[in-house]
mmCIF file of C-alpha atoms in Angstrom:
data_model
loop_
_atom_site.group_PDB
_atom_site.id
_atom_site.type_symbol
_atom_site.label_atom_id
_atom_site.label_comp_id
_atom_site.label_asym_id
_atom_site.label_seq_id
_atom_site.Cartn_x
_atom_site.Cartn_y
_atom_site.Cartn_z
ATOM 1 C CA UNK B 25 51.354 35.405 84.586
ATOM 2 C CA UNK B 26 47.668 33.666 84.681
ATOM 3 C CA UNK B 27 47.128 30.882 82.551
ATOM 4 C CA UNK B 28 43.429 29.805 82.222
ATOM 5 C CA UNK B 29 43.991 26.240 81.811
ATOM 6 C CA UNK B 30 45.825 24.224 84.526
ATOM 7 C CA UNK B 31 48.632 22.233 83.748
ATOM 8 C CA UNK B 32 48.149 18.501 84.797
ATOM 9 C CA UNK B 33 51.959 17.375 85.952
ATOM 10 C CA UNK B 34 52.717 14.010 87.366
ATOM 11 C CA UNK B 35 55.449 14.332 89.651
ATOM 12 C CA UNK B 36 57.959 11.442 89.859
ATOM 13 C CA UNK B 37 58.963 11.052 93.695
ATOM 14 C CA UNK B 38 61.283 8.960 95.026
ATOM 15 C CA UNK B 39 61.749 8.443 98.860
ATOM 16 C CA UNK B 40 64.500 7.348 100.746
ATOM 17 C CA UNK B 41 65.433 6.889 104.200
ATOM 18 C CA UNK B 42 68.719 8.380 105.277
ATOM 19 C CA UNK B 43 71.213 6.090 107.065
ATOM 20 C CA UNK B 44 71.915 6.460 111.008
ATOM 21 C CA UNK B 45 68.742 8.623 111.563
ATOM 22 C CA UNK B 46 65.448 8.455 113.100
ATOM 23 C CA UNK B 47 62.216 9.572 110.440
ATOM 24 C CA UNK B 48 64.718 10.824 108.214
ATOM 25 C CA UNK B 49 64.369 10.889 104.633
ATOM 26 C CA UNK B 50 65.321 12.376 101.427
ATOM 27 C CA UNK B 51 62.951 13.101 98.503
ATOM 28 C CA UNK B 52 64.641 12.739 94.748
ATOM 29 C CA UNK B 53 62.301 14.199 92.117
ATOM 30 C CA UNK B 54 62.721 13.216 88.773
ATOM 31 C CA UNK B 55 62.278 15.736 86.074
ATOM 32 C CA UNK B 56 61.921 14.927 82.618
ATOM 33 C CA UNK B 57 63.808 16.815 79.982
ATOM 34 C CA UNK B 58 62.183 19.385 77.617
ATOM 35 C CA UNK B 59 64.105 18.837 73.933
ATOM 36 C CA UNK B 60 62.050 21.314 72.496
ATOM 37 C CA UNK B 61 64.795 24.321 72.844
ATOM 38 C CA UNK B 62 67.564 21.697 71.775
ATOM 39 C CA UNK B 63 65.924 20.689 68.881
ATOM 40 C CA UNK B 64 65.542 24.352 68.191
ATOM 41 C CA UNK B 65 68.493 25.148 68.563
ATOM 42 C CA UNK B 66 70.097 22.438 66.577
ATOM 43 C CA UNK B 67 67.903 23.328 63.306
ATOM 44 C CA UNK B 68 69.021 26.834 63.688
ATOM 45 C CA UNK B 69 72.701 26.176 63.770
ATOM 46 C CA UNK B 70 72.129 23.526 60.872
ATOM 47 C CA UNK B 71 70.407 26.375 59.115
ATOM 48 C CA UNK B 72 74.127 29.002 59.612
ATOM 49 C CA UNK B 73 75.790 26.412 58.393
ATOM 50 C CA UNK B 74 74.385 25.172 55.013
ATOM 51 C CA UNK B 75 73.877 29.656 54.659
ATOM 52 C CA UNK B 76 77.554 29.860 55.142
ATOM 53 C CA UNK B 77 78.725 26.468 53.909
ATOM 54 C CA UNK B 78 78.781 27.554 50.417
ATOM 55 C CA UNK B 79 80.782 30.930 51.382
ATOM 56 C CA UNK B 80 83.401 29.143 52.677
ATOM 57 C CA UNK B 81 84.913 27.378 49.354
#
């Protein structure tokens, strides 16, 4: 897929040396979460259930 606009992401590094060894080191990247599909989610199944609530009683 092409996009025509580039997508300016910071990446969050974080470098650490690993014990015992010689120029050896472990990179951690921190991500940050994307809600959007959990929010999406959650007003969808708050949606079945006031559509069904009623049905119930």
């Amino acid at each position: 897929m092409i996009f025509d606009k580039e997508q300016d992401m910071q990446r969050k590094l974080k470098v650490k040396p690993i014990a015992d060894s010689y120029n050896s080191y472990v990179i951690e990247e921190k991500e940050k979460r994307d809600w959007s599909g959990n929010i999406y989610l959650g007003c969808v199944a708050a949606i079945l259930v006031i559509a069904f609530l009623p049905d119930v009683f």
